[in-house]
C-alpha positions as a printed Julia matrix, in Angstrom:
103×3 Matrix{Float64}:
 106.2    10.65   -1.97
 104.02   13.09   -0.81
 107.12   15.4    -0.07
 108.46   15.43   -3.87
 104.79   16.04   -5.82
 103.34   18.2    -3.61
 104.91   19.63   -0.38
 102.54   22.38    0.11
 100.04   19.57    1.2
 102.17   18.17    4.28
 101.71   22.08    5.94
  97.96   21.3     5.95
  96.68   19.66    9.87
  94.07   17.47    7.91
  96.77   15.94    5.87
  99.19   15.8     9.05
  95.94   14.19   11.07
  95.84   11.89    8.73
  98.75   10.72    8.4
  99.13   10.12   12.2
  96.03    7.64   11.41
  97.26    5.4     9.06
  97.49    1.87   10.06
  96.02   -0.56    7.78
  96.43   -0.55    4.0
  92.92    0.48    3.63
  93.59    3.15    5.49
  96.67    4.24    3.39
  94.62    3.7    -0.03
  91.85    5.73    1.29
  94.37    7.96    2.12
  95.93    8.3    -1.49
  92.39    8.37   -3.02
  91.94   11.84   -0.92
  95.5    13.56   -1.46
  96.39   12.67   -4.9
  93.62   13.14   -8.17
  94.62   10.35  -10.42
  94.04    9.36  -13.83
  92.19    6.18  -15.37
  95.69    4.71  -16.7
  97.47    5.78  -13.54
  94.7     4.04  -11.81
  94.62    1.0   -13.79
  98.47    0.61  -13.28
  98.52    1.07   -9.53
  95.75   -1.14   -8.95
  98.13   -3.91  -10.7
 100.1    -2.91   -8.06
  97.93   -3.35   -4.28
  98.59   -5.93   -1.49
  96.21   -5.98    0.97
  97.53   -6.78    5.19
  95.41   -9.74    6.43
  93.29   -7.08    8.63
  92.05   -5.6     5.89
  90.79   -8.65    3.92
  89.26  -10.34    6.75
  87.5    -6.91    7.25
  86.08   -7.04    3.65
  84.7    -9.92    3.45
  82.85   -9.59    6.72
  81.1    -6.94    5.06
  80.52   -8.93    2.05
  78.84  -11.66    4.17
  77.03   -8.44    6.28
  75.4    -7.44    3.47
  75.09  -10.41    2.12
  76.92   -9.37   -1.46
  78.04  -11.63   -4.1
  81.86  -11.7    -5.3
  81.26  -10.29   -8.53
  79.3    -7.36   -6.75
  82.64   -6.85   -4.52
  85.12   -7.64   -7.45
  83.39   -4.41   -9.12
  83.33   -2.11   -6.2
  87.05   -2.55   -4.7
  88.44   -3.41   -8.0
  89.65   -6.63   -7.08
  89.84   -9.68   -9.16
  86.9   -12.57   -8.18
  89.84  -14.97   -8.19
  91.37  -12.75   -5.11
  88.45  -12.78   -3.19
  87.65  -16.26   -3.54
  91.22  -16.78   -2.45
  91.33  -14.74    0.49
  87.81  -16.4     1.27
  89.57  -20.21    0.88
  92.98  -18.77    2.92
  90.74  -17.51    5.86
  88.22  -19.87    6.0
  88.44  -20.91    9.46
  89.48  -17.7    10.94
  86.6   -15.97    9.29
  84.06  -18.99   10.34
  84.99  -17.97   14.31
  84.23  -14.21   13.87
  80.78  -15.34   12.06
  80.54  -17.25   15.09
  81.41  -15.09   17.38
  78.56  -12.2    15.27
């Protein structure tokens, strides 16, 4: 993707660094929030679009529970729908019960 808009950014080492560096989705979506400006639709569309590796949620809401943050709070600030979170909360209940434990 990244060759066809804008090849002139694969030349820069940042953008090469970071590439090497990618391994969870939240990595690649910070990622795309740094090389590519988008707009409010474009943004609206892709976040239709966003799956999120296990990793990654479990990692979210351990810093929900860290902070001690409510859904709605979270919902707003990742752009994710309540009814996801409470999902992910409900599919890794017992995983994420042994790494409070473990904290």
């Amino acid at each position: 993707m990244l060759k066809e808009k804008d090849p002139e950014k694969l030349k820069d080492p940042k953008i090469q660094r970071l590439i090497k560096n990618l391994k969870t989705t939240e990595d690649i979506l910070n990622f795309n929030e740094l090389v590519f400006k988008q707009s409010k639709e474009s943004s609206q569309n892709n976040q239709k679009l966003k799956t999120y590796d296990k990793k990654t949620m479990i990692k979210l809401l351990e810093y929900q529970q860290k902070h001690n943050l409510s859904t709605n709070y979270m919902s707003k600030k990742y752009k994710i729908s309540r009814t996801t979170i409470a999902k992910w909360k409900k599919t890794f209940e017992e995983e994420f019960e042994k790494i409070t434990a473990k904290n």
